[in-house]
Coordinates of C-alpha atoms in Angstrom, one line a residue:
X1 CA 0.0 0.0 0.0
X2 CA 1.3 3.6 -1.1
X3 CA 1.8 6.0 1.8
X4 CA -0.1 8.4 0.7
X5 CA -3.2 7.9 2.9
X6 CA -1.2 8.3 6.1
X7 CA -0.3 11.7 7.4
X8 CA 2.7 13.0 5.7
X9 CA 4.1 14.4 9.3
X10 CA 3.6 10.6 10.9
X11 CA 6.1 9.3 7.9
X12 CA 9.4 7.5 9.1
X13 CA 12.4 5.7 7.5
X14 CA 10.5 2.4 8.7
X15 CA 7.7 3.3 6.0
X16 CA 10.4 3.6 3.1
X17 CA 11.3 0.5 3.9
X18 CA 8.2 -0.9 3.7
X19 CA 8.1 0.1 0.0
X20 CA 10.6 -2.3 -0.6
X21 CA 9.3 -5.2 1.3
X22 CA 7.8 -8.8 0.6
X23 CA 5.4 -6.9 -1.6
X24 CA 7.1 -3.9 -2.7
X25 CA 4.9 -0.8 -4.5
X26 CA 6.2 -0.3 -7.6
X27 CA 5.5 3.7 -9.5
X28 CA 2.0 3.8 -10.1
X29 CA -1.1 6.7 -10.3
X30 CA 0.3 8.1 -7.0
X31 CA 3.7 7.4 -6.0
X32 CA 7.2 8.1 -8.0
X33 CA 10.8 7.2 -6.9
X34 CA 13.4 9.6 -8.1
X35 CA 17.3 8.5 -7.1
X36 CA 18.4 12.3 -7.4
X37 CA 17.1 15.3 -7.5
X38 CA 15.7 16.5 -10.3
X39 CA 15.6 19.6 -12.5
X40 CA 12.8 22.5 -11.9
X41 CA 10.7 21.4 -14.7
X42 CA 11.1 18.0 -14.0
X43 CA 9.8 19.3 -10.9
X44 CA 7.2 20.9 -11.9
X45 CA 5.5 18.0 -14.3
X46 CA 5.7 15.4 -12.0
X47 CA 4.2 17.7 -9.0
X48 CA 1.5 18.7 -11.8
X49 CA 0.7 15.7 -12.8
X50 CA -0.2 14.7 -9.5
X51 CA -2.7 17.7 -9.2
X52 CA -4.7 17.3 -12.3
X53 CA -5.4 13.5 -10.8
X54 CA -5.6 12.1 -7.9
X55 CA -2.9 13.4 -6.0
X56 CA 0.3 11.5 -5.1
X57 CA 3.8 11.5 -3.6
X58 CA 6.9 12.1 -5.3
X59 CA 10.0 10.5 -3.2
X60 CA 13.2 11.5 -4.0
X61 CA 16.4 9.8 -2.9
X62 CA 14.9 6.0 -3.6
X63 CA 16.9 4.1 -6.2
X64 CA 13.9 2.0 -8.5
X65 CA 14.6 -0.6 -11.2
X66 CA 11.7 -0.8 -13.9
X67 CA 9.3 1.3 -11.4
X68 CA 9.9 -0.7 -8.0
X69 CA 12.0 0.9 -5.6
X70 CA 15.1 -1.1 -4.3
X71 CA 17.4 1.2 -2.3
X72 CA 17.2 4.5 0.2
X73 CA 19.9 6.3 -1.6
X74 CA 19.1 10.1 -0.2
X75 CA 20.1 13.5 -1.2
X76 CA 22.2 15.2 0.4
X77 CA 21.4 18.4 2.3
X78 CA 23.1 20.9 4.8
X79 CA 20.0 23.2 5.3
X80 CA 16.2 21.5 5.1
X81 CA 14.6 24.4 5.7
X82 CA 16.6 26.5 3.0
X83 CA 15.8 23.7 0.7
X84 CA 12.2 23.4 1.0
X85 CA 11.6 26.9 0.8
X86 CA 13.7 27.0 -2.7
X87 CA 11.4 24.0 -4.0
X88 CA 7.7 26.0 -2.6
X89 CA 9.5 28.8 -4.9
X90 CA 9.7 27.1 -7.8
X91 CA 6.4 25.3 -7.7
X92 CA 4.7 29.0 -6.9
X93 CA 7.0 30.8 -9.8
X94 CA 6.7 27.9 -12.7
X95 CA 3.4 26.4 -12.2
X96 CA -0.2 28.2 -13.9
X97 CA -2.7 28.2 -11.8
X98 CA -0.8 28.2 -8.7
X99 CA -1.1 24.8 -6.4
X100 CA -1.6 26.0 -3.1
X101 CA -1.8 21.9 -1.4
X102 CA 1.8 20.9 -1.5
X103 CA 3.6 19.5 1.5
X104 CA 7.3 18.8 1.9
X105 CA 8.6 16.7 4.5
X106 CA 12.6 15.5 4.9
X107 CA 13.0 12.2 6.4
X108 CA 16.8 11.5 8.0
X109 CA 18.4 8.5 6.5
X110 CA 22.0 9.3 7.9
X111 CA 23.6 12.7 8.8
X112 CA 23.0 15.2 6.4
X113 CA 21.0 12.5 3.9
X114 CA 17.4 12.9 3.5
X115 CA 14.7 11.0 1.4
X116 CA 12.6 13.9 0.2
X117 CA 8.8 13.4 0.3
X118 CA 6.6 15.8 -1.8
X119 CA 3.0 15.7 -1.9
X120 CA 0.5 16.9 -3.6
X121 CA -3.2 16.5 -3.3
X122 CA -5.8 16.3 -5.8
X123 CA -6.4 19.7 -7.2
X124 CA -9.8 21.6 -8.0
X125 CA -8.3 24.9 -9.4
X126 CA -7.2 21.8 -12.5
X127 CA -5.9 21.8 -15.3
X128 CA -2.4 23.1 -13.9
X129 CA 0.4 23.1 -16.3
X130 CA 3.8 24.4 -16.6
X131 CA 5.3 27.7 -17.5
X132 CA 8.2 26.1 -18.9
X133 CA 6.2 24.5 -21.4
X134 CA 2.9 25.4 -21.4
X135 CA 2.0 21.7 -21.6
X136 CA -0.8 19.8 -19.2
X137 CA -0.3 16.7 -17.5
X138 CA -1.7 14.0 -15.5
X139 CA -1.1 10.8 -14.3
X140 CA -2.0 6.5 -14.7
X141 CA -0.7 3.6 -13.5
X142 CA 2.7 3.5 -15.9
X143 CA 3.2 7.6 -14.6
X144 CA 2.5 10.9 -16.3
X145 CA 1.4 11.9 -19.9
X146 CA 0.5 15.0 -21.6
X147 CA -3.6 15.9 -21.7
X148 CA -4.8 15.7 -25.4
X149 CA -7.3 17.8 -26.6
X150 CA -9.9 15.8 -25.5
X151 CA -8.9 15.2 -22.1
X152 CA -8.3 18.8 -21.5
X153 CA -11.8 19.9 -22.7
X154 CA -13.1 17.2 -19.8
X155 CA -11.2 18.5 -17.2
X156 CA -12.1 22.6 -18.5
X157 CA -15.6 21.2 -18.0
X158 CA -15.4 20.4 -14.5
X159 CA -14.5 23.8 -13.9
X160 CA -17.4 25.0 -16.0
X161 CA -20.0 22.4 -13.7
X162 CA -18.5 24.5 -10.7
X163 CA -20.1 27.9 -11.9
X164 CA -23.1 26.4 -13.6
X165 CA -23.9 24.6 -10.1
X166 CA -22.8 27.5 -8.1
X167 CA -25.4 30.0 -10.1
X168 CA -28.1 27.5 -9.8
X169 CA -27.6 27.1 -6.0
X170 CA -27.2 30.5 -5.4
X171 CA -30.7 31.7 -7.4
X172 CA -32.6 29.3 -5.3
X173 CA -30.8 30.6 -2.1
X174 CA -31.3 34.1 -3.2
X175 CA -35.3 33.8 -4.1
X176 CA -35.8 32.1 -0.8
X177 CA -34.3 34.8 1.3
X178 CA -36.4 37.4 -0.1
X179 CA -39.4 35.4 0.1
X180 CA -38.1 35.4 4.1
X181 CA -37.2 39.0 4.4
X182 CA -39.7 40.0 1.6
X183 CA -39.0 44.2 0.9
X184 CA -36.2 44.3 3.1
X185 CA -33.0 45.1 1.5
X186 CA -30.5 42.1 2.5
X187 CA -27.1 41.0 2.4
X188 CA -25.8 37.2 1.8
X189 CA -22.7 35.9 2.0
X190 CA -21.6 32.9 0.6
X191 CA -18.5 30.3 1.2
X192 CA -17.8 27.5 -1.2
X193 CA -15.3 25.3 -1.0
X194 CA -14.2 24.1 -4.4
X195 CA -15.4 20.3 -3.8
X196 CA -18.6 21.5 -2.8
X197 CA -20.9 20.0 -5.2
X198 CA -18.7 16.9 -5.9
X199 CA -19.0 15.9 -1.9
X200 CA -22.6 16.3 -0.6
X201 CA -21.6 15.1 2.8
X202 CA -18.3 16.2 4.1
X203 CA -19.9 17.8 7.4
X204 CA -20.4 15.2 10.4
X205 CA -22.6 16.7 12.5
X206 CA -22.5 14.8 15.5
X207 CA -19.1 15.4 15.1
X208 CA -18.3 18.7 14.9
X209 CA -21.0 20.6 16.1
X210 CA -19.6 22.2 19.1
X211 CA -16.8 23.1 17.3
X212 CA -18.6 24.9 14.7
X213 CA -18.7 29.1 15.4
X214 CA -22.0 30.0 14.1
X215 CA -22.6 33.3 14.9
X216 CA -24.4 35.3 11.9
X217 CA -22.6 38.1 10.3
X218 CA -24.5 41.3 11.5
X219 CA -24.9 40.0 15.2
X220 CA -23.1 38.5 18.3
X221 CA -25.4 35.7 19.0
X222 CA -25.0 31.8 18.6
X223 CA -27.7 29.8 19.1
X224 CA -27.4 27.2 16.7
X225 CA -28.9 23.8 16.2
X226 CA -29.0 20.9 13.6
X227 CA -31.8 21.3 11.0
X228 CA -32.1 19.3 7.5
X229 CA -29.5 20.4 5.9
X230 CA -26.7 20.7 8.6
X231 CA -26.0 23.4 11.3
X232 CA -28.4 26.8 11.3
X233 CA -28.4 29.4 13.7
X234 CA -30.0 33.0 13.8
X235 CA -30.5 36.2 15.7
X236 CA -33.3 36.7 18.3
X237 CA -35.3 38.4 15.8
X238 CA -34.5 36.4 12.7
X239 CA -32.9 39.2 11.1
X240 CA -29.4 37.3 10.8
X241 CA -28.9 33.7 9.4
X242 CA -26.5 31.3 9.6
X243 CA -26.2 27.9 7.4
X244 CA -23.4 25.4 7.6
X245 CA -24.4 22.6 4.6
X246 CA -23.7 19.3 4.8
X247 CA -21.4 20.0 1.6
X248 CA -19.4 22.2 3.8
X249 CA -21.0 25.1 2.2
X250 CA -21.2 28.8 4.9
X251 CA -24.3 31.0 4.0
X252 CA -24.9 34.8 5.8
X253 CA -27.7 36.7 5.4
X254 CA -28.5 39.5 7.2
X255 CA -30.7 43.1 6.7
X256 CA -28.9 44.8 9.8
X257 CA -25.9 46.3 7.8
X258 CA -28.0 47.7 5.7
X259 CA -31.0 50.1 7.0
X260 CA -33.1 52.6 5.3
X261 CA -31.1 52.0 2.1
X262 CA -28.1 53.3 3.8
X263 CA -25.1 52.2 5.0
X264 CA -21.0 52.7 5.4
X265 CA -18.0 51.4 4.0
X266 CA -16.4 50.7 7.1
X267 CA -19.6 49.0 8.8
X268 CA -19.5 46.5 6.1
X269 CA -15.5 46.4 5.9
X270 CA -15.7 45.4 9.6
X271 CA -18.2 43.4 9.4
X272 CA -17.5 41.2 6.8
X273 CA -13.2 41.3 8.4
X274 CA -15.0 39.7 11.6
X275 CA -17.2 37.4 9.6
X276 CA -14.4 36.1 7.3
X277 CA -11.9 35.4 10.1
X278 CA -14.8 32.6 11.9
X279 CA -15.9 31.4 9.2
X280 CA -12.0 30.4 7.7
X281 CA -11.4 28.9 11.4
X282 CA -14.6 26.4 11.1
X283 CA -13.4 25.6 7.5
X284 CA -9.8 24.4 9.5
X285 CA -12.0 23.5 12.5
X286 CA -13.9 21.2 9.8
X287 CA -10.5 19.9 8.2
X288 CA -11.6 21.4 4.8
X289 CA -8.3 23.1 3.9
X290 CA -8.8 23.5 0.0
X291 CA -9.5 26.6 -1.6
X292 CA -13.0 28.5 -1.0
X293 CA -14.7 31.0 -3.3
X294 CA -16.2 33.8 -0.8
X295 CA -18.9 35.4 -3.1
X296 CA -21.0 38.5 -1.7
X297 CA -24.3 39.9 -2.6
X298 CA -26.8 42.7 -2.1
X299 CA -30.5 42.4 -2.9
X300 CA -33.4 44.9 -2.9
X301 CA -30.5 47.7 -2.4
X302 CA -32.2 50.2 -5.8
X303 CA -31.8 53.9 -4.1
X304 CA -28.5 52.5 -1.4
X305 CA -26.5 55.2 -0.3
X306 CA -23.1 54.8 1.5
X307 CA -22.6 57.3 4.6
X308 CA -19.3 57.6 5.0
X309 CA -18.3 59.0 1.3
X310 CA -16.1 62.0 1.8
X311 CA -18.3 64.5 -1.6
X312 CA -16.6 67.5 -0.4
X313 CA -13.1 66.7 -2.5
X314 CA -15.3 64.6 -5.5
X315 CA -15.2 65.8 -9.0
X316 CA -18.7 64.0 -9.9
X317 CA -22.0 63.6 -8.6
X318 CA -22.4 60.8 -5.6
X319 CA -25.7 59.4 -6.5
X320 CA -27.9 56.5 -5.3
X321 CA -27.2 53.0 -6.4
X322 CA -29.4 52.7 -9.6
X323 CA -30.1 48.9 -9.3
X324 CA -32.0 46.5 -7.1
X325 CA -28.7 43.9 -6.9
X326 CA -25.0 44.1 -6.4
X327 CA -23.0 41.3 -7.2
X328 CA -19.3 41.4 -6.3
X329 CA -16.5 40.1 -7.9
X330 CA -16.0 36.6 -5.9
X331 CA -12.8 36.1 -4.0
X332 CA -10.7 33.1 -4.2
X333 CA -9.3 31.9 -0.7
X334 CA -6.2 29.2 -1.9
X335 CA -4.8 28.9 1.3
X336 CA -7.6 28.6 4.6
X337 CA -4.7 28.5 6.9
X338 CA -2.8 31.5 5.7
X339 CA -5.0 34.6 4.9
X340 CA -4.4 38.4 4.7
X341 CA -7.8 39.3 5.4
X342 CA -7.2 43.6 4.0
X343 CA -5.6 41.9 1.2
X344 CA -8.4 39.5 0.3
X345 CA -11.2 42.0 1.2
X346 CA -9.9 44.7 -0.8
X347 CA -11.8 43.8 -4.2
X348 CA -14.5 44.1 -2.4
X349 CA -14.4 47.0 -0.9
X350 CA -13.5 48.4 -3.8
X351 CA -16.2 47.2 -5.8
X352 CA -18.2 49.0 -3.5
X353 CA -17.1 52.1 -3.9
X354 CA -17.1 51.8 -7.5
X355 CA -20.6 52.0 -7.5
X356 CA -20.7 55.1 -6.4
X357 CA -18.0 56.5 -9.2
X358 CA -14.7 55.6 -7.3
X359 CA -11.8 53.4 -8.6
X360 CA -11.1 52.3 -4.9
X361 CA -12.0 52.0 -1.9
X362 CA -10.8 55.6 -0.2
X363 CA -10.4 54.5 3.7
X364 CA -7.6 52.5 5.2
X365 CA -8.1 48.4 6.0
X366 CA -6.3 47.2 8.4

């Protein structure tokens, strides 16, 4: 059995000699033996081809005859840290899309000789390929091949599902909360992690339901329970909701931010800062550590002003918002674990402001 399924941190010498044993695991869909280290692109390809599969390990510093591995050679290295940093650089600099799910772990074999252990999970930003070449692969049992046209068009479709199931949930979503909230203007808020629609039931809720944070955005209470379709909670007076899905999908909604068709930049800067930070900790709470999609909407908003616009030094007319939705641009969370949350929340803000005839968002976020 490959080691792929076991923790990459719980990984010994004692497993790499397993590989070798009675019944040894020869190269295959997710495992590769390199003696030596290998060249960037080489790199790059193998590490790729991993991603736009099933995900795999690459070890390098095992000697393998015809695919099955025979010997721990290792690679020699002074400075583990120093070298792992230079191989996250040129994964990060030489791969398109970036793959944010790659782990590096150095496994002593004798002083200053290391088996090198890279792994990559299964990717849903796929099809990756390399800058080098420009060329897609992937993976089977005999190791990694170029995508044809046809494959390629498979794997661009996937992507494609994503969005088409994404704007069909989010319609139904949308048309119920306004059949809930009726003329009230209202914000929602929606997480998606990137597997969502592929894996209906990631969430155990007997599990993990005191460890989900549930607190709606636009309020400080928690009450939650279990409903149908996974962990809801909401304010006292039902104006905020919160919906954990079984897919491991976060909805907001909420009419407090917005009242009397007004509202400010930094209300909803601070707000959504506060709701972004609890809702990334139940996503590592939950173990769901691949990318998200945060998308953000406004409805019944036709005639919303924001407050805090400074006219005095504008060269144009600050109007109302002319339309009954806003839509922002979504925002793509790679890494749950690692977020600047001014960084990530500055497209929105800035779409906001555009509305009202601004190319950015004129307060500081910090």
């Amino acid at each position: 059995m490959s080691l792929f399924y076991k923790p990459i941190h719980q990984i010994n010498l004692k497993d790499f000699e397993s590989l070798m044993g009675e019944s040894p695991i020869k190269e295959g869909q997710q495992i590769d033996y390199k003696r030596d280290m290998i060249r960037p692109e080489q790199l790059c390809e193998a590490i790729i081809s991993f991603a736009n599969t099933q995900g795999g390990d690459l070890l390098i510093g095992i000697d393998e005859k015809a695919g099955v591995p025979v010997s721990l050679i290792g690679v020699e290295c002074l400075d583990t840290d120093k070298e792992k940093l230079r191989l996250l650089e040129i994964f990060r600099n030489r791969i398109e899309p970036r793959i944010t799910n790659i782990d590096i772990e150095f496994i002593e074999i004798e002083e200053s000789k290391y088996i090198i252990l890279i792994r990559t999970q299964r990717s849903w930003l796929r099809p990756h390929r390399g800058s080098h070449n420009s060329k897609f692969y992937a993976r089977q049992s005999n190791g990694k091949y170029e995508l044809n046209v046809q494959q390629l068009r498979h794997m661009f479709l996937g992507s494609t599902e994503f969005n088409t199931k994404y704007a069909d949930f989010h319609a139904e979503r949308a048309a119920y909360h306004i059949e809930k909230y009726g003329y009230k203007p209202f914000i929602l808020l929606h997480f998606i992690p990137v597997s969502a629609f592929e894996n209906l039931n990631v969430v155990d809720l007997t599990e993990i339901f005191n460890q989900v944070r549930s607190t709606p955005i636009g309020t400080s209470n928690d009450n939650k329970r279990i409903n149908f379709t996974g962990v809801y909670s909401e304010s006292e007076d039902k104006s905020c909701k919160f919906q954990l899905f079984r897919n491991g999908i976060i909805e907001h909604a909420t009419i407090r931010i917005i009242e009397e068709k007004k509202t400010s930049g930094k209300r909803l800067y601070d707000t959504l800062r506060k709701t972004f930070a609890y809702s990334l900790q139940n996503y590592r709470s939950l173990e769901i550590m691949e990318p998200v999609y945060a998308l953000l909407s406004f409805y019944g908003v036709e005639g919303l002003t924001a407050m805090d616009i400074d006219t005095y030094f504008t060269e144009h007319d600050v109007v109302p918002y002319e339309s009954d939705k806003m839509i922002f641009p979504e925002v793509l969370i790679e890494d749950v674990e690692h977020v600047n949350l001014p960084e990530l929340l500055r497209p929105i803000m800035d779409a906001f402001w555009n509305a009202y005839g601004f190319s950015r968002y004129s307060h500081e976020l910090n």
